[in-house]
Amino acid sequence: MSFINTRKNAFLESIPKVSIEDKCDYIARKCKFNFSYFDHTQEPAQNFSDWSNEQLLKFLWKLHEYSKESLLHWQKMPVGKKSGHVLEIYKSFPNKSDFSHPKHVPHQAQWGRFVSAPESAPVFTEITSAH
């Protein structure tokens, strides 16, 4: 005699079968943002609490859009009429900056900036390598 548990089978069927380990899933390649090194203590810096609701929403939507693609995608995506790209990675902490290299950021960090359009202010960030 065979017993079929229809509730169990229905529950198991309701669980998504998508996995980040699948070859067709690209989440590992997409941009991910981590604010653990965010430093608002230097003189020219701003804190999130200084921003208006509109500024915060705009920033979150930019992160949302950037998260849809890989870092390499944004490094190749041109912006404006010049040779710039949405994401520029620097060889080291930029010399022409109002900031100094924060002591708590590892020396291996790669620095870069995102910019979505020539008229918008760039979003500066450190890009850390996974190696």
N, CA and C atoms as an extended XYZ file, in Angstrom:
393
Properties=species:S:1:pos:R:3:atomname:S:1:resname:S:1:resid:I:1 pbc="F F F"
N         0.845       -1.166        0.000 N   MET     1
C         0.000        0.000        0.000 CA  MET     1
C         0.900        1.241        0.000 C   MET     1
N         0.634        2.148       -0.880 N   SER     2
C         1.426        3.359       -1.051 CA  SER     2
C         0.647        4.550       -0.495 C   SER     2
N         1.334        5.363        0.298 N   PHE     3
C         0.698        6.536        0.883 CA  PHE     3
C         1.295        7.782        0.237 C   PHE     3
N         0.462        8.658       -0.293 N   ILE     4
C         0.906        9.902       -0.908 CA  ILE     4
C         0.462       11.056       -0.018 C   ILE     4
N         1.433       11.823        0.414 N   ASN     5
C         1.149       12.977        1.262 CA  ASN     5
C         1.019       14.202        0.352 C   ASN     5
N        -0.177       14.549       -0.009 N   THR     6
C        -0.413       15.646       -0.953 CA  THR     6
C        -0.021       17.011       -0.374 C   THR     6
N        -0.204       17.201        0.917 N   ARG     7
C         0.185       18.482        1.546 CA  ARG     7
C         1.701       18.661        1.497 C   ARG     7
N         2.428       17.584        1.802 N   LYS     8
C         3.891       17.630        1.736 CA  LYS     8
C         4.336       17.912        0.308 C   LYS     8
N         3.772       17.203       -0.647 N   ASN     9
C         4.145       17.384       -2.050 CA  ASN     9
C         3.831       18.801       -2.529 C   ASN     9
N         2.704       19.344       -2.129 N   ALA    10
C         2.338       20.710       -2.512 CA  ALA    10
C         3.314       21.714       -1.900 C   ALA    10
N         3.685       21.482       -0.638 N   PHE    11
C         4.646       22.364        0.018 CA  PHE    11
C         5.991       22.308       -0.698 C   PHE    11
N         6.484       21.122       -0.979 N   LEU    12
C         7.767       20.977       -1.662 CA  LEU    12
C         7.740       21.608       -3.053 C   LEU    12
N         6.639       21.517       -3.723 N   GLU    13
C         6.500       22.133       -5.054 CA  GLU    13
C         6.475       23.655       -4.973 C   GLU    13
N         6.060       24.200       -3.829 N   SER    14
C         5.974       25.659       -3.686 CA  SER    14
C         7.330       26.305       -3.419 C   SER    14
N         8.336       25.517       -3.041 N   ILE    15
C         9.669       26.055       -2.749 CA  ILE    15
C        10.362       26.384       -4.069 C   ILE    15
N        10.878       27.615       -4.205 N   PRO    16
C        11.575       27.973       -5.447 CA  PRO    16
C        12.773       27.052       -5.690 C   PRO    16
N        12.990       26.739       -6.941 N   LYS    17
C        14.084       25.844       -7.304 CA  LYS    17
C        15.291       26.602       -7.844 C   LYS    17
N        15.237       27.915       -7.824 N   VAL    18
C        16.350       28.735       -8.287 CA  VAL    18
C        17.433       28.736       -7.221 C   VAL    18
N        18.672       28.614       -7.645 N   SER    19
C        19.794       28.581       -6.714 CA  SER    19
C        20.918       29.457       -7.256 C   SER    19
N        21.649       30.109       -6.356 N   ILE    20
C        22.798       30.897       -6.799 CA  ILE    20
C        23.916       29.999       -7.322 C   ILE    20
N        23.804       28.718       -7.082 N   GLU    21
C        24.802       27.780       -7.588 CA  GLU    21
C        24.492       27.310       -9.006 C   GLU    21
N        23.307       27.649       -9.533 N   ASP    22
C        22.957       27.276      -10.901 CA  ASP    22
C        23.819       28.046      -11.890 C   ASP    22
N        24.177       27.409      -12.974 N   LYS    23
C        24.984       28.059      -14.002 CA  LYS    23
C        24.246       29.203      -14.677 C   LYS    23
N        22.922       29.168      -14.678 N   CYS    24
C        22.145       30.222      -15.328 CA  CYS    24
C        21.868       31.407      -14.401 C   CYS    24
N        22.235       31.313      -13.129 N   ASP    25
C        22.013       32.423      -12.191 CA  ASP    25
C        23.280       33.266      -12.123 C   ASP    25
N        23.143       34.570      -12.266 N   TYR    26
C        24.299       35.444      -12.361 CA  TYR    26
C        24.506       36.327      -11.132 C   TYR    26
N        23.910       35.987      -10.005 N   ILE    27
C        24.012       36.857       -8.822 CA  ILE    27
C        25.463       37.028       -8.364 C   ILE    27
N        26.279       35.996       -8.515 N   ALA    28
C        27.673       36.095       -8.083 CA  ALA    28
C        28.438       37.123       -8.905 C   ALA    28
N        28.009       37.377      -10.129 N   ARG    29
C        28.697       38.331      -11.004 CA  ARG    29
C        28.207       39.758      -10.826 C   ARG    29
N        27.053       39.935      -10.206 N   LYS    30
C        26.454       41.263      -10.114 CA  LYS    30
C        27.127       42.107       -9.028 C   LYS    30
N        26.964       43.426       -9.145 N   CYS    31
C        27.498       44.351       -8.145 CA  CYS    31
C        26.830       44.100       -6.800 C   CYS    31
N        27.623       44.175       -5.774 N   LYS    32
C        27.108       44.097       -4.406 CA  LYS    32
C        27.723       45.261       -3.633 C   LYS    32
N        26.965       45.858       -2.781 N   PHE    33
C        27.434       47.030       -2.051 CA  PHE    33
C        27.492       46.727       -0.563 C   PHE    33
N        28.582       47.137        0.054 N   ASN    34
C        28.820       46.924        1.472 CA  ASN    34
C        29.282       48.254        2.055 C   ASN    34
N        28.596       48.734        3.053 N   PHE    35
C        28.907       50.041        3.624 CA  PHE    35
C        29.708       49.953        4.921 C   PHE    35
N        30.361       48.844        5.155 N   SER    36
C        31.099       48.681        6.417 CA  SER    36
C        32.266       49.653        6.531 C   SER    36
N        32.798       50.139        5.410 N   TYR    37
C        33.909       51.100        5.451 CA  TYR    37
C        33.440       52.540        5.252 C   TYR    37
N        32.145       52.755        5.203 N   PHE    38
C        31.614       54.107        5.004 CA  PHE    38
C        32.152       55.025        6.096 C   PHE    38
N        32.769       56.139        5.667 N   ASP    39
C        33.409       57.063        6.612 CA  ASP    39
C        32.831       58.466        6.421 C   ASP    39
N        32.035       58.901        7.368 N   HIS    40
C        31.437       60.236        7.293 CA  HIS    40
C        32.131       61.202        8.249 C   HIS    40
N        33.280       60.806        8.809 N   THR    41
C        33.925       61.624        9.831 CA  THR    41
C        34.885       62.668        9.265 C   THR    41
N        35.281       62.548        8.008 N   GLN    42
C        36.197       63.532        7.434 CA  GLN    42
C        35.438       64.810        7.076 C   GLN    42
N        36.117       65.921        7.100 N   GLU    43
C        35.494       67.238        6.948 CA  GLU    43
C        34.584       67.361        5.724 C   GLU    43
N        34.969       66.957        4.532 N   PRO    44
C        34.050       67.168        3.400 CA  PRO    44
C        32.930       66.128        3.295 C   PRO    44
N        32.942       65.136        4.156 N   ALA    45
C        31.977       64.030        4.042 CA  ALA    45
C        30.575       64.436        4.466 C   ALA    45
N        29.621       63.632        4.015 N   GLN    46
C        28.229       63.777        4.421 CA  GLN    46
C        27.796       62.469        5.066 C   GLN    46
N        26.863       62.581        5.969 N   ASN    47
C        26.276       61.394        6.577 CA  ASN    47
C        24.895       61.203        5.964 C   ASN    47
N        24.410       59.982        5.971 N   PHE    48
C        23.086       59.737        5.416 CA  PHE    48
C        22.025       60.570        6.123 C   PHE    48
N        22.225       60.845        7.395 N   SER    49
C        21.239       61.633        8.136 CA  SER    49
C        21.195       63.090        7.667 C   SER    49
N        22.233       63.525        6.928 N   ASP    50
C        22.258       64.885        6.372 CA  ASP    50
C        21.435       64.998        5.094 C   ASP    50
N        21.078       63.870        4.504 N   TRP    51
C        20.404       63.860        3.210 CA  TRP    51
C        18.891       63.942        3.378 C   TRP    51
N        18.250       64.532        2.403 N   SER    52
C        16.788       64.580        2.390 CA  SER    52
C        16.257       63.213        1.971 C   SER    52
N        14.979       63.007        2.203 N   ASN    53
C        14.335       61.769        1.790 CA  ASN    53
C        14.501       61.560        0.282 C   ASN    53
N        14.354       62.620       -0.491 N   GLU    54
C        14.497       62.547       -1.949 CA  GLU    54
C        15.915       62.122       -2.342 C   GLU    54
N        16.931       62.673       -1.682 N   GLN    55
C        18.317       62.306       -1.979 CA  GLN    55
C        18.585       60.835       -1.639 C   GLN    55
N        18.053       60.392       -0.504 N   LEU    56
C        18.231       58.988       -0.114 CA  LEU    56
C        17.560       58.052       -1.106 C   LEU    56
N        16.349       58.388       -1.527 N   LEU    57
C        15.640       57.557       -2.501 CA  LEU    57
C        16.392       57.499       -3.826 C   LEU    57
N        16.899       58.623       -4.267 N   LYS    58
C        17.652       58.670       -5.522 CA  LYS    58
C        18.901       57.783       -5.418 C   LYS    58
N        19.586       57.873       -4.291 N   PHE    59
C        20.786       57.059       -4.066 CA  PHE    59
C        20.438       55.564       -4.054 C   PHE    59
N        19.379       55.200       -3.360 N   LEU    60
C        18.972       53.793       -3.303 CA  LEU    60
C        18.574       53.267       -4.675 C   LEU    60
N        17.888       54.093       -5.464 N   TRP    61
C        17.522       53.657       -6.807 CA  TRP    61
C        18.752       53.475       -7.680 C   TRP    61
N        19.778       54.335       -7.500 N   LYS    62
C        21.028       54.152       -8.252 CA  LYS    62
C        21.677       52.824       -7.864 C   LYS    62
N        21.744       52.540       -6.575 N   LEU    63
C        22.316       51.260       -6.130 CA  LEU    63
C        21.523       50.095       -6.705 C   LEU    63
N        20.211       50.234       -6.722 N   HIS    64
C        19.342       49.202       -7.291 CA  HIS    64
C        19.696       48.958       -8.756 C   HIS    64
N        19.856       50.018       -9.525 N   GLU    65
C        20.185       49.894      -10.944 CA  GLU    65
C        21.591       49.320      -11.137 C   GLU    65
N        22.560       49.819      -10.371 N   TYR    66
C        23.933       49.313      -10.495 CA  TYR    66
C        23.996       47.833      -10.138 C   TYR    66
N        23.164       47.387       -9.219 N   SER    67
C        23.176       45.995       -8.765 CA  SER    67
C        22.689       45.011       -9.822 C   SER    67
N        22.079       45.498      -10.874 N   LYS    68
C        21.550       44.617      -11.911 CA  LYS    68
C        22.644       44.047      -12.814 C   LYS    68
N        23.831       44.646      -12.776 N   GLU    69
C        24.910       44.246      -13.690 CA  GLU    69
C        26.198       44.019      -12.917 C   GLU    69
N        27.197       43.524      -13.621 N   SER    70
C        28.505       43.284      -13.014 CA  SER    70
C        29.322       44.574      -12.977 C   SER    70
N        30.377       44.578      -12.171 N   LEU    71
C        31.287       45.719      -12.147 CA  LEU    71
C        31.910       45.920      -13.525 C   LEU    71
N        32.279       44.818      -14.174 N   LEU    72
C        32.886       44.894      -15.504 CA  LEU    72
C        31.935       45.576      -16.502 C   LEU    72
N        30.652       45.271      -16.415 N   HIS    73
C        29.660       45.919      -17.282 CA  HIS    73
C        29.734       47.431      -17.134 C   HIS    73
N        29.755       47.913      -15.885 N   TRP    74
C        29.760       49.357      -15.644 CA  TRP    74
C        31.108       49.978      -16.003 C   TRP    74
N        32.189       49.210      -15.928 N   GLN    75
C        33.503       49.717      -16.338 CA  GLN    75
C        33.558       49.934      -17.852 C   GLN    75
N        32.760       49.189      -18.599 N   LYS    76
C        32.744       49.309      -20.058 CA  LYS    76
C        31.670       50.253      -20.567 C   LYS    76
N        30.691       50.591      -19.720 N   MET    77
C        29.568       51.433      -20.143 CA  MET    77
C        30.013       52.894      -20.229 C   MET    77
N        30.000       53.483      -21.458 N   PRO    78
C        30.426       54.876      -21.586 CA  PRO    78
C        29.419       55.838      -20.969 C   PRO    78
N        29.923       56.986      -20.549 N   VAL    79
C        29.068       58.042      -20.014 CA  VAL    79
C        29.523       59.355      -20.637 C   VAL    79
N        28.576       60.136      -21.086 N   GLY    80
C        28.890       61.418      -21.691 CA  GLY    80
C        29.529       61.261      -23.057 C   GLY    80
N        30.089       62.341      -23.566 N   LYS    81
C        30.684       62.350      -24.900 CA  LYS    81
C        32.184       62.078      -24.860 C   LYS    81
N        32.750       62.052      -23.691 N   LYS    82
C        34.189       61.829      -23.568 CA  LYS    82
C        34.460       60.345      -23.379 C   LYS    82
N        35.672       60.015      -22.988 N   SER    83
C        36.067       58.608      -22.868 CA  SER    83
C        35.796       58.013      -21.494 C   SER    83
N        35.014       58.680      -20.672 N   GLY    84
C        34.725       58.173      -19.338 CA  GLY    84
C        33.721       57.032      -19.351 C   GLY    84
N        33.653       56.347      -18.223 N   HIS    85
C        32.733       55.222      -18.061 CA  HIS    85
C        31.941       55.404      -16.777 C   HIS    85
N        30.835       54.701      -16.679 N   VAL    86
C        29.987       54.781      -15.488 CA  VAL    86
C        30.802       54.431      -14.245 C   VAL    86
N        31.663       53.414      -14.346 N   LEU    87
C        32.533       53.032      -13.230 CA  LEU    87
C        33.979       53.176      -13.668 C   LEU    87
N        34.717       53.961      -12.936 N   GLU    88
C        36.159       54.096      -13.146 CA  GLU    88
C        36.855       53.560      -11.912 C   GLU    88
N        37.775       52.633      -12.115 N   ILE    89
C        38.577       52.079      -11.025 CA  ILE    89
C        39.937       52.756      -11.065 C   ILE    89
N        40.392       53.242       -9.918 N   TYR    90
C        41.691       53.901       -9.823 CA  TYR    90
C        42.743       52.893       -9.385 C   TYR    90
N        43.996       53.187       -9.724 N   LYS    91
C        45.090       52.300       -9.306 CA  LYS    91
C        45.335       52.391       -7.806 C   LYS    91
N        45.029       53.540       -7.222 N   SER    92
C        45.213       53.739       -5.778 CA  SER    92
C        44.263       54.842       -5.331 C   SER    92
N        44.330       55.182       -4.061 N   PHE    93
C        43.496       56.271       -3.548 CA  PHE    93
C        43.786       57.521       -4.377 C   PHE    93
N        42.753       58.230       -4.844 N   PRO    94
C        42.981       59.380       -5.732 CA  PRO    94
C        43.763       60.505       -5.062 C   PRO    94
N        44.761       61.023       -5.784 N   ASN    95
C        45.564       62.138       -5.278 CA  ASN    95
C        44.749       63.420       -5.192 C   ASN    95
N        43.915       63.666       -6.194 N   LYS    96
C        43.092       64.876       -6.231 CA  LYS    96
C        41.779       64.582       -5.520 C   LYS    96
N        41.790       64.705       -4.207 N   SER    97
C        40.615       64.408       -3.404 CA  SER    97
C        40.596       65.306       -2.181 C   SER    97
N        39.413       65.658       -1.738 N   ASP    98
C        39.271       66.413       -0.495 CA  ASP    98
C        39.381       65.494        0.718 C   ASP    98
N        39.457       64.185        0.469 N   PHE    99
C        39.520       63.186        1.529 CA  PHE    99
C        40.931       62.635        1.650 C   PHE    99
N        41.213       62.033        2.789 N   SER   100
C        42.454       61.273        2.948 CA  SER   100
C        42.060       59.795        3.077 C   SER   100
N        43.006       58.936        2.783 N   HIS   101
C        42.743       57.490        2.838 CA  HIS   101
C        42.380       57.123        4.282 C   HIS   101
N        41.171       56.629        4.525 N   PRO   102
C        40.781       56.264        5.893 CA  PRO   102
C        41.666       55.144        6.437 C   PRO   102
N        42.094       55.284        7.655 N   LYS   103
C        43.007       54.311        8.273 CA  LYS   103
C        42.379       52.927        8.415 C   LYS   103
N        41.059       52.852        8.511 N   HIS   104
C        40.387       51.569        8.730 CA  HIS   104
C        40.110       50.807        7.424 C   HIS   104
N        40.432       51.404        6.274 N   VAL   105
C        40.229       50.728        4.988 CA  VAL   105
C        41.527       50.020        4.606 C   VAL   105
N        41.476       48.723        4.321 N   PRO   106
C        42.688       47.972        3.988 CA  PRO   106
C        43.445       48.575        2.799 C   PRO   106
N        44.752       48.463        2.829 N   HIS   107
C        45.569       49.039        1.760 CA  HIS   107
C        45.339       48.328        0.426 C   HIS   107
N        44.773       47.120        0.449 N   GLN   108
C        44.505       46.381       -0.784 CA  GLN   108
C        43.248       46.870       -1.506 C   GLN   108
N        42.468       47.708       -0.858 N   ALA   109
C        41.219       48.172       -1.467 CA  ALA   109
C        41.509       48.893       -2.770 C   ALA   109
N        40.684       48.623       -3.761 N   GLN   110
C        40.748       49.343       -5.023 CA  GLN   110
C        39.698       50.442       -4.959 C   GLN   110
N        40.087       51.649       -5.314 N   TRP   111
C        39.190       52.782       -5.223 CA  TRP   111
C        38.595       53.087       -6.583 C   TRP   111
N        37.387       53.571       -6.581 N   GLY   112
C        36.735       53.915       -7.828 CA  GLY   112
C        35.560       54.826       -7.580 C   GLY   112
N        34.873       55.162       -8.668 N   ARG   113
C        33.683       56.001       -8.555 CA  ARG   113
C        32.683       55.602       -9.617 C   ARG   113
N        31.408       55.700       -9.257 N   PHE   114
C        30.296       55.531      -10.186 CA  PHE   114
C        29.772       56.925      -10.529 C   PHE   114
N        29.394       57.115      -11.763 N   VAL   115
C        28.692       58.337      -12.158 CA  VAL   115
C        27.679       57.931      -13.216 C   VAL   115
N        26.457       58.437      -13.101 N   SER   116
C        25.406       58.005      -14.020 CA  SER   116
C        25.225       58.941      -15.204 C   SER   116
N        25.609       60.190      -15.057 N   ALA   117
C        25.498       61.152      -16.151 CA  ALA   117
C        26.446       62.302      -15.867 C   ALA   117
N        26.916       62.996      -16.899 N   PRO   118
C        27.883       64.075      -16.679 CA  PRO   118
C        27.406       65.147      -15.716 C   PRO   118
N        26.102       65.427      -15.693 N   GLU   119
C        25.611       66.504      -14.822 CA  GLU   119
C        25.367       66.060      -13.389 C   GLU   119
N        25.432       64.757      -13.120 N   SER   120
C        25.165       64.299      -11.754 CA  SER   120
C        26.460       64.155      -10.974 C   SER   120
N        26.359       64.307       -9.684 N   ALA   121
C        27.531       64.172       -8.835 CA  ALA   121
C        27.946       62.712       -8.763 C   ALA   121
N        29.250       62.430       -8.846 N   PRO   122
C        29.687       61.041       -8.771 CA  PRO   122
C        29.484       60.452       -7.388 C   PRO   122
N        29.310       59.164       -7.355 N   VAL   123
C        29.224       58.422       -6.103 CA  VAL   123
C        30.579       57.762       -5.920 C   VAL   123
N        31.370       58.209       -4.940 N   PHE   124
C        32.683       57.656       -4.714 CA  PHE   124
C        32.591       56.449       -3.794 C   PHE   124
N        33.418       55.482       -4.034 N   THR   125
C        33.382       54.269       -3.232 CA  THR   125
C        34.720       53.577       -3.303 C   THR   125
N        34.977       52.698       -2.373 N   GLU   126
C        36.128       51.829       -2.533 CA  GLU   126
C        35.605       50.519       -3.104 C   GLU   126
N        36.356       49.968       -4.023 N   ILE   127
C        36.000       48.702       -4.645 CA  ILE   127
C        36.987       47.681       -4.114 C   ILE   127
N        36.528       46.734       -3.363 N   THR   128
C        37.440       45.735       -2.814 CA  THR   128
C        37.408       44.494       -3.666 C   THR   128
N        38.575       43.973       -3.889 N   SER   129
C        38.710       42.782       -4.713 CA  SER   129
C        38.436       41.552       -3.886 C   SER   129
N        37.880       40.536       -4.524 N   ALA   130
C        37.558       39.300       -3.821 CA  ALA   130
C        38.755       38.384       -3.688 C   ALA   130
N        39.886       38.717       -4.347 N   HIS   131
C        41.036       37.810       -4.266 CA  HIS   131
C        41.792       38.042       -2.996 C   HIS   131
